[in-house]
Amino acid sequence: MQAPLSLPSKILLTGGTSGIGAAMTDRLLAAGHHVITLARHATRLSPRPGLEMIDIDLSDSAEVRRVAAEIAARHADLSVLINNAGLQYPAALTEPDFDSAAMEAEVAVNLLAPALLVHGLLDRLRANAPGSAVVNIGSGLACFPKRRTALYCATKAGLHSFSQSLRYQLGAERVAVIEAILPLVDTPMTRGRGRGKITPDEAAAAIIAAIRTGRPEIWIGKARLLPVMSRLVPAIPRRLLRGS
Ligand SMILES: NC(=O)c1ccc[n+]([C@@H]2O[C@H](COP(=O)([O-])OP(=O)(O)OC[C@H]3O[C@@H](n4cnc5c(N)ncnc54)[C@H](OP(=O)(O)O)[C@@H]3O)[C@@H](O)[C@H]2O)c1
């Protein structure tokens, strides 16, 4: 299968306004790609050549369907979808002021929106294969969840499972399905917690390098230890991550 991003590509990237998505946007534009970014505050980004910004709340499924259809109609050459936008509600269900509405948004943005975007853009990705790809931004928490943010961890486990099934479905179509599994990254999502974080730019560079290889699953930084530890000493990562 031809590796994605080998030529200047047209890329739809969700969540390009902050953290890892903003760093990926910078790097992809600098490499000469065309980037369409979707976020609630996308149009607050500074305009740059090759950058298209669309404001959308990805927790609104009807809007996601509408915008996906609009992009599919306007961009016949779209070849890469990067499902990066995500949100994490940092609380435990047992806490008295737990906001149950936040759980709906987590599922909608982290899991349902990526699936709806794939579905809405499938014809474009198929038409531009080989060299086209769906890239899902995953987390080590998919394998070893922590005590708080139960639904966030569950959505990332769901995204991991979705990536596998989608790979089976699209393999024959020669559309690559790539999951980049990240360690802790220093972004607004993790502000004020965690140690040994990598920078958003380090994460972005590793994700883009991984997309270029076309490998289906990429474990980045310390996350590389997780598959090994889960086979040999699963109790250790379970203990380390559950309290984090
Ligand atoms: N940081 C980490 O340690 C880490 C580790 C593993 C995986 N990840 C994953 O990496 C991805 C990026 O995370 P990050 O750390 O860079 O987070 P971040 O800095 O908080 O950025 C999140 C992005 O998602 C967008 N977003 C959030 N809610 C949205 C909504 N309802 N509709 C549209 N866009 C929305 C935000 O844009 P607007 O605010 O403009 O809407 C923003 O661009 C996420 O999928 C996250 O789960 C992060």
Short mmCIF file of C-alpha atoms and ligand atoms in Angstrom, two decimals:
data_model
loop_
_atom_site.label_atom_id
_atom_site.label_comp_id
_atom_site.label_asym_id
_atom_site.label_seq_id
_atom_site.Cartn_x
_atom_site.Cartn_y
_atom_site.Cartn_z
CA MET A 1 0.00 0.00 0.00
CA GLN A 2 1.34 3.48 -0.89
CA ALA A 3 2.23 5.45 2.26
CA PRO A 4 0.03 8.51 2.93
CA LEU A 5 1.51 12.04 2.92
CA SER A 6 4.10 11.08 0.31
CA LEU A 7 2.92 13.98 -1.86
CA PRO A 8 1.44 17.32 -0.81
CA SER A 9 -1.91 16.08 0.46
CA LYS A 10 -5.23 17.60 1.42
CA ILE A 11 -5.84 16.76 5.05
CA LEU A 12 -8.88 17.17 7.29
CA LEU A 13 -7.62 17.55 10.87
CA THR A 14 -10.01 17.96 13.79
CA GLY A 15 -8.94 20.03 16.77
CA GLY A 16 -6.25 22.13 15.10
CA THR A 17 -6.68 25.04 17.52
CA SER A 18 -4.75 23.73 20.51
CA GLY A 19 -2.11 21.31 21.80
CA ILE A 20 -1.16 18.43 19.52
CA GLY A 21 -3.57 19.46 16.73
CA ALA A 22 -2.12 22.99 16.56
CA ALA A 23 1.42 21.58 16.41
CA MET A 24 0.40 19.13 13.65
CA THR A 25 -1.22 21.98 11.71
CA ASP A 26 2.01 24.02 11.87
CA ARG A 27 4.13 21.10 10.71
CA LEU A 28 1.76 19.99 7.93
CA LEU A 29 1.44 23.51 6.53
CA ALA A 30 5.22 23.98 6.67
CA ALA A 31 5.61 20.76 4.67
CA GLY A 32 3.35 22.16 1.95
CA HIS A 33 0.13 20.25 2.69
CA HIS A 34 -3.35 21.77 2.58
CA VAL A 35 -5.07 21.54 5.98
CA ILE A 36 -8.77 21.92 6.70
CA THR A 37 -9.28 22.14 10.44
CA LEU A 38 -12.50 21.68 12.38
CA ALA A 39 -12.92 22.98 15.92
CA ARG A 40 -15.31 25.14 17.90
CA HIS A 41 -12.91 28.08 17.59
CA ALA A 42 -11.16 27.21 14.33
CA THR A 43 -11.61 30.68 12.83
CA ARG A 44 -9.66 32.22 15.71
CA LEU A 45 -6.50 30.77 14.14
CA SER A 46 -4.35 33.18 12.16
CA PRO A 47 -5.06 32.72 8.46
CA ARG A 48 -2.16 31.08 6.61
CA PRO A 49 -1.70 29.86 3.02
CA GLY A 50 -3.06 26.32 2.73
CA LEU A 51 -5.19 26.54 5.88
CA GLU A 52 -8.98 26.35 5.85
CA MET A 53 -10.83 26.77 9.14
CA ILE A 54 -14.36 25.60 9.92
CA ASP A 55 -16.07 26.31 13.23
CA ILE A 56 -18.10 23.35 14.44
CA ASP A 57 -19.05 21.73 17.71
CA LEU A 58 -18.19 18.09 17.08
CA SER A 59 -20.57 16.98 19.83
CA ASP A 60 -23.44 17.96 17.50
CA SER A 61 -23.85 14.87 15.32
CA ALA A 62 -26.19 16.51 12.83
CA GLU A 63 -23.62 19.27 12.25
CA VAL A 64 -20.83 16.71 11.84
CA ARG A 65 -22.86 14.92 9.13
CA ARG A 66 -23.63 18.23 7.41
CA VAL A 67 -20.04 19.50 7.43
CA ALA A 68 -18.65 16.12 6.31
CA ALA A 69 -21.01 16.16 3.30
CA GLU A 70 -20.03 19.76 2.50
CA ILE A 71 -16.30 18.94 2.65
CA ALA A 72 -16.77 15.79 0.55
CA ALA A 73 -18.58 17.87 -2.09
CA ARG A 74 -15.98 20.67 -2.14
CA HIS A 75 -12.76 18.67 -1.82
CA ALA A 76 -12.58 15.76 -4.25
CA ASP A 77 -8.84 15.48 -3.55
CA LEU A 78 -9.15 14.99 0.23
CA SER A 79 -6.90 12.05 1.09
CA VAL A 80 -6.21 12.09 4.85
CA LEU A 81 -8.58 12.42 7.82
CA ILE A 82 -6.91 12.95 11.20
CA ASN A 83 -9.34 12.46 14.08
CA ASN A 84 -7.47 14.43 16.73
CA ALA A 85 -10.08 16.58 18.56
CA GLY A 86 -10.78 15.25 22.01
CA LEU A 87 -11.94 16.26 25.42
CA GLN A 88 -11.47 14.89 28.86
CA TYR A 89 -13.68 15.68 31.81
CA PRO A 90 -11.31 15.27 34.74
CA ALA A 91 -13.65 13.95 37.42
CA ALA A 92 -14.87 10.72 38.99
CA LEU A 93 -18.54 9.70 38.82
CA THR A 94 -18.46 9.37 42.60
CA GLU A 95 -17.80 13.09 43.11
CA PRO A 96 -20.92 14.99 44.28
CA ASP A 97 -20.85 17.68 41.58
CA PHE A 98 -20.09 15.29 38.69
CA ASP A 99 -21.57 16.73 35.48
CA SER A 100 -23.27 13.86 33.66
CA ALA A 101 -23.80 16.01 30.52
CA ALA A 102 -20.03 16.06 30.10
CA MET A 103 -20.12 12.32 29.50
CA GLU A 104 -22.31 12.75 26.43
CA ALA A 105 -19.89 15.31 24.97
CA GLU A 106 -16.91 13.01 25.61
CA VAL A 107 -18.53 10.13 23.75
CA ALA A 108 -19.77 12.38 20.93
CA VAL A 109 -16.43 14.16 20.31
CA ASN A 110 -13.97 11.34 21.10
CA LEU A 111 -15.79 8.42 19.48
CA LEU A 112 -18.94 9.22 17.52
CA ALA A 113 -17.58 12.22 15.55
CA PRO A 114 -14.55 10.24 14.21
CA ALA A 115 -16.90 7.48 13.02
CA LEU A 116 -19.32 9.95 11.41
CA LEU A 117 -16.47 11.75 9.66
CA VAL A 118 -15.09 8.48 8.30
CA HIS A 119 -18.54 7.56 7.03
CA GLY A 120 -19.17 10.97 5.46
CA LEU A 121 -15.77 11.09 3.74
CA LEU A 122 -15.45 7.46 2.75
CA ASP A 123 -16.07 8.01 -0.95
CA ARG A 124 -13.30 10.59 -1.14
CA LEU A 125 -10.81 8.42 0.78
CA ARG A 126 -11.60 5.42 -1.42
CA ALA A 127 -11.33 7.46 -4.61
CA ASN A 128 -7.90 8.77 -3.57
CA ALA A 129 -6.45 5.41 -2.49
CA PRO A 130 -3.76 4.22 -2.43
CA GLY A 131 -2.14 7.00 -0.41
CA SER A 132 -5.27 7.89 1.56
CA ALA A 133 -5.65 7.32 5.30
CA VAL A 134 -7.74 7.64 8.41
CA VAL A 135 -5.57 8.55 11.40
CA ASN A 136 -7.03 8.20 14.88
CA ILE A 137 -5.27 9.77 17.86
CA GLY A 138 -5.35 7.26 20.66
CA SER A 139 -4.06 7.01 24.20
CA GLY A 140 -2.29 4.46 26.38
CA LEU A 141 -5.30 4.87 28.68
CA ALA A 142 -7.21 2.69 26.19
CA CYS A 143 -5.24 -0.29 27.54
CA PHE A 144 -4.71 0.76 31.14
CA PRO A 145 -7.47 3.10 32.34
CA LYS A 146 -7.09 5.39 35.33
CA ARG A 147 -9.43 5.97 38.26
CA ARG A 148 -10.75 9.36 37.20
CA THR A 149 -11.95 10.20 33.66
CA ALA A 150 -13.58 6.76 33.28
CA LEU A 151 -15.53 7.70 30.18
CA TYR A 152 -12.52 9.33 28.48
CA CYS A 153 -10.56 6.08 28.93
CA ALA A 154 -13.55 4.11 27.62
CA THR A 155 -13.83 6.32 24.52
CA LYS A 156 -10.14 5.77 23.75
CA ALA A 157 -10.61 2.00 24.20
CA GLY A 158 -13.59 2.32 21.84
CA LEU A 159 -11.52 4.27 19.32
CA HIS A 160 -8.84 1.55 19.47
CA SER A 161 -11.44 -1.13 18.74
CA PHE A 162 -13.08 1.01 16.03
CA SER A 163 -9.67 1.48 14.35
CA GLN A 164 -9.16 -2.27 14.19
CA SER A 165 -12.59 -3.03 12.69
CA LEU A 166 -12.26 -0.18 10.23
CA ARG A 167 -8.86 -1.54 9.16
CA TYR A 168 -10.52 -4.86 8.33
CA GLN A 169 -13.28 -3.05 6.41
CA LEU A 170 -11.02 -0.72 4.44
CA GLY A 171 -8.02 -3.01 3.86
CA ALA A 172 -9.40 -4.23 0.56
CA GLU A 173 -10.04 -0.61 -0.45
CA ARG A 174 -6.35 0.26 0.15
CA VAL A 175 -7.25 3.08 2.57
CA ALA A 176 -4.77 2.94 5.48
CA VAL A 177 -6.17 3.09 9.02
CA ILE A 178 -3.51 4.32 11.42
CA GLU A 179 -3.81 4.68 15.18
CA ALA A 180 -1.20 6.81 16.93
CA ILE A 181 -1.10 5.95 20.63
CA LEU A 182 0.32 8.77 22.72
CA PRO A 183 1.90 9.03 26.15
CA LEU A 184 1.23 12.07 28.35
CA VAL A 185 1.65 15.28 26.33
CA ASP A 186 1.94 18.78 27.80
CA THR A 187 -1.25 20.43 26.48
CA PRO A 188 -4.22 22.29 27.97
CA MET A 189 -5.87 18.87 28.40
CA THR A 190 -3.22 17.78 30.92
CA ARG A 191 -2.44 21.17 32.46
CA GLY A 192 -1.39 20.97 36.10
CA ARG A 193 -0.98 17.20 36.23
CA GLY A 194 1.43 14.46 35.30
CA ARG A 195 5.20 14.33 34.98
CA GLY A 196 7.63 13.51 32.18
CA LYS A 197 5.31 14.87 29.49
CA ILE A 198 6.47 15.28 25.92
CA THR A 199 5.79 18.57 24.11
CA PRO A 200 2.93 18.91 21.59
CA ASP A 201 5.53 19.47 18.87
CA GLU A 202 7.33 16.23 19.76
CA ALA A 203 3.99 14.41 19.63
CA ALA A 204 3.10 16.05 16.30
CA ALA A 205 6.47 15.17 14.74
CA ALA A 206 6.13 11.54 15.85
CA ILE A 207 2.55 11.26 14.54
CA ILE A 208 3.44 12.74 11.14
CA ALA A 209 6.52 10.52 10.81
CA ALA A 210 4.31 7.56 11.68
CA ILE A 211 1.68 8.47 9.09
CA ARG A 212 4.41 8.60 6.47
CA THR A 213 5.38 4.99 7.25
CA GLY A 214 1.76 3.87 6.81
CA ARG A 215 2.13 1.44 9.75
CA PRO A 216 -1.25 0.59 11.28
CA GLU A 217 -0.41 1.11 14.96
CA ILE A 218 2.16 3.49 16.30
CA TRP A 219 3.05 3.65 19.96
CA ILE A 220 4.83 6.93 20.71
CA GLY A 221 7.40 7.74 23.43
CA LYS A 222 6.79 5.99 26.74
CA ALA A 223 3.58 4.47 25.34
CA ARG A 224 5.91 2.07 23.46
CA LEU A 225 6.47 0.26 26.76
CA LEU A 226 2.78 -0.56 27.22
CA PRO A 227 2.36 -3.47 24.77
CA VAL A 228 5.52 -5.09 26.17
CA MET A 229 4.51 -4.54 29.79
CA SER A 230 0.97 -5.72 29.16
CA ARG A 231 2.38 -9.06 28.01
CA LEU A 232 5.11 -9.46 30.62
CA VAL A 233 4.11 -7.53 33.75
CA PRO A 234 0.56 -6.17 33.33
CA ALA A 235 0.20 -5.39 37.06
CA ILE A 236 2.86 -2.64 36.82
CA PRO A 237 1.26 -0.33 34.22
CA ARG A 238 -2.15 -1.05 35.77
CA ARG A 239 -0.87 0.20 39.13
CA LEU A 240 1.03 3.18 37.66
CA LEU A 241 -1.87 4.44 35.52
CA ARG A 242 -4.86 3.80 37.74
CA GLY A 243 -3.88 6.53 40.18
CA SER A 244 -2.64 9.05 37.60
N1 LIG B 1 -2.48 15.50 26.03
C1 LIG B 1 -2.26 14.22 26.25
O1 LIG B 1 -1.53 13.83 27.19
C2 LIG B 1 -2.88 13.19 25.36
C3 LIG B 1 -2.49 11.85 25.53
C4 LIG B 1 -3.05 10.88 24.73
C5 LIG B 1 -3.97 11.24 23.75
N2 LIG B 1 -4.33 12.55 23.61
C6 LIG B 1 -5.31 12.87 22.57
O2 LIG B 1 -4.76 13.83 21.69
C7 LIG B 1 -5.80 14.61 21.11
C8 LIG B 1 -5.48 16.09 21.25
O3 LIG B 1 -5.45 16.40 22.63
P1 LIG B 1 -4.68 17.67 23.23
O4 LIG B 1 -3.97 17.19 24.42
O5 LIG B 1 -3.94 18.38 22.16
O6 LIG B 1 -5.94 18.51 23.74
P2 LIG B 1 -6.27 20.08 23.74
O7 LIG B 1 -5.05 20.90 23.73
O8 LIG B 1 -7.26 20.24 24.83
O9 LIG B 1 -6.99 20.27 22.32
C9 LIG B 1 -8.21 19.66 22.06
C10 LIG B 1 -8.69 20.08 20.68
O10 LIG B 1 -9.98 19.48 20.45
C11 LIG B 1 -10.90 20.49 20.05
N3 LIG B 1 -12.23 20.21 20.61
C12 LIG B 1 -12.54 19.90 21.89
N4 LIG B 1 -13.88 19.79 22.04
C13 LIG B 1 -14.41 20.04 20.81
C14 LIG B 1 -15.74 20.09 20.30
N5 LIG B 1 -16.80 19.88 21.10
N6 LIG B 1 -15.92 20.36 18.99
C15 LIG B 1 -14.85 20.61 18.19
N7 LIG B 1 -13.58 20.56 18.59
C16 LIG B 1 -13.36 20.29 19.90
C17 LIG B 1 -10.35 21.78 20.65
O11 LIG B 1 -10.75 22.90 19.86
P3 LIG B 1 -11.82 24.02 20.33
O12 LIG B 1 -11.60 24.26 21.78
O13 LIG B 1 -11.52 25.18 19.43
O14 LIG B 1 -13.14 23.40 20.03
C18 LIG B 1 -8.85 21.58 20.54
O15 LIG B 1 -8.39 22.00 19.27
C19 LIG B 1 -7.08 14.19 21.83
O16 LIG B 1 -7.78 13.23 21.05
C20 LIG B 1 -6.57 13.53 23.09
O17 LIG B 1 -7.47 12.60 23.62
C21 LIG B 1 -3.80 13.53 24.38
#
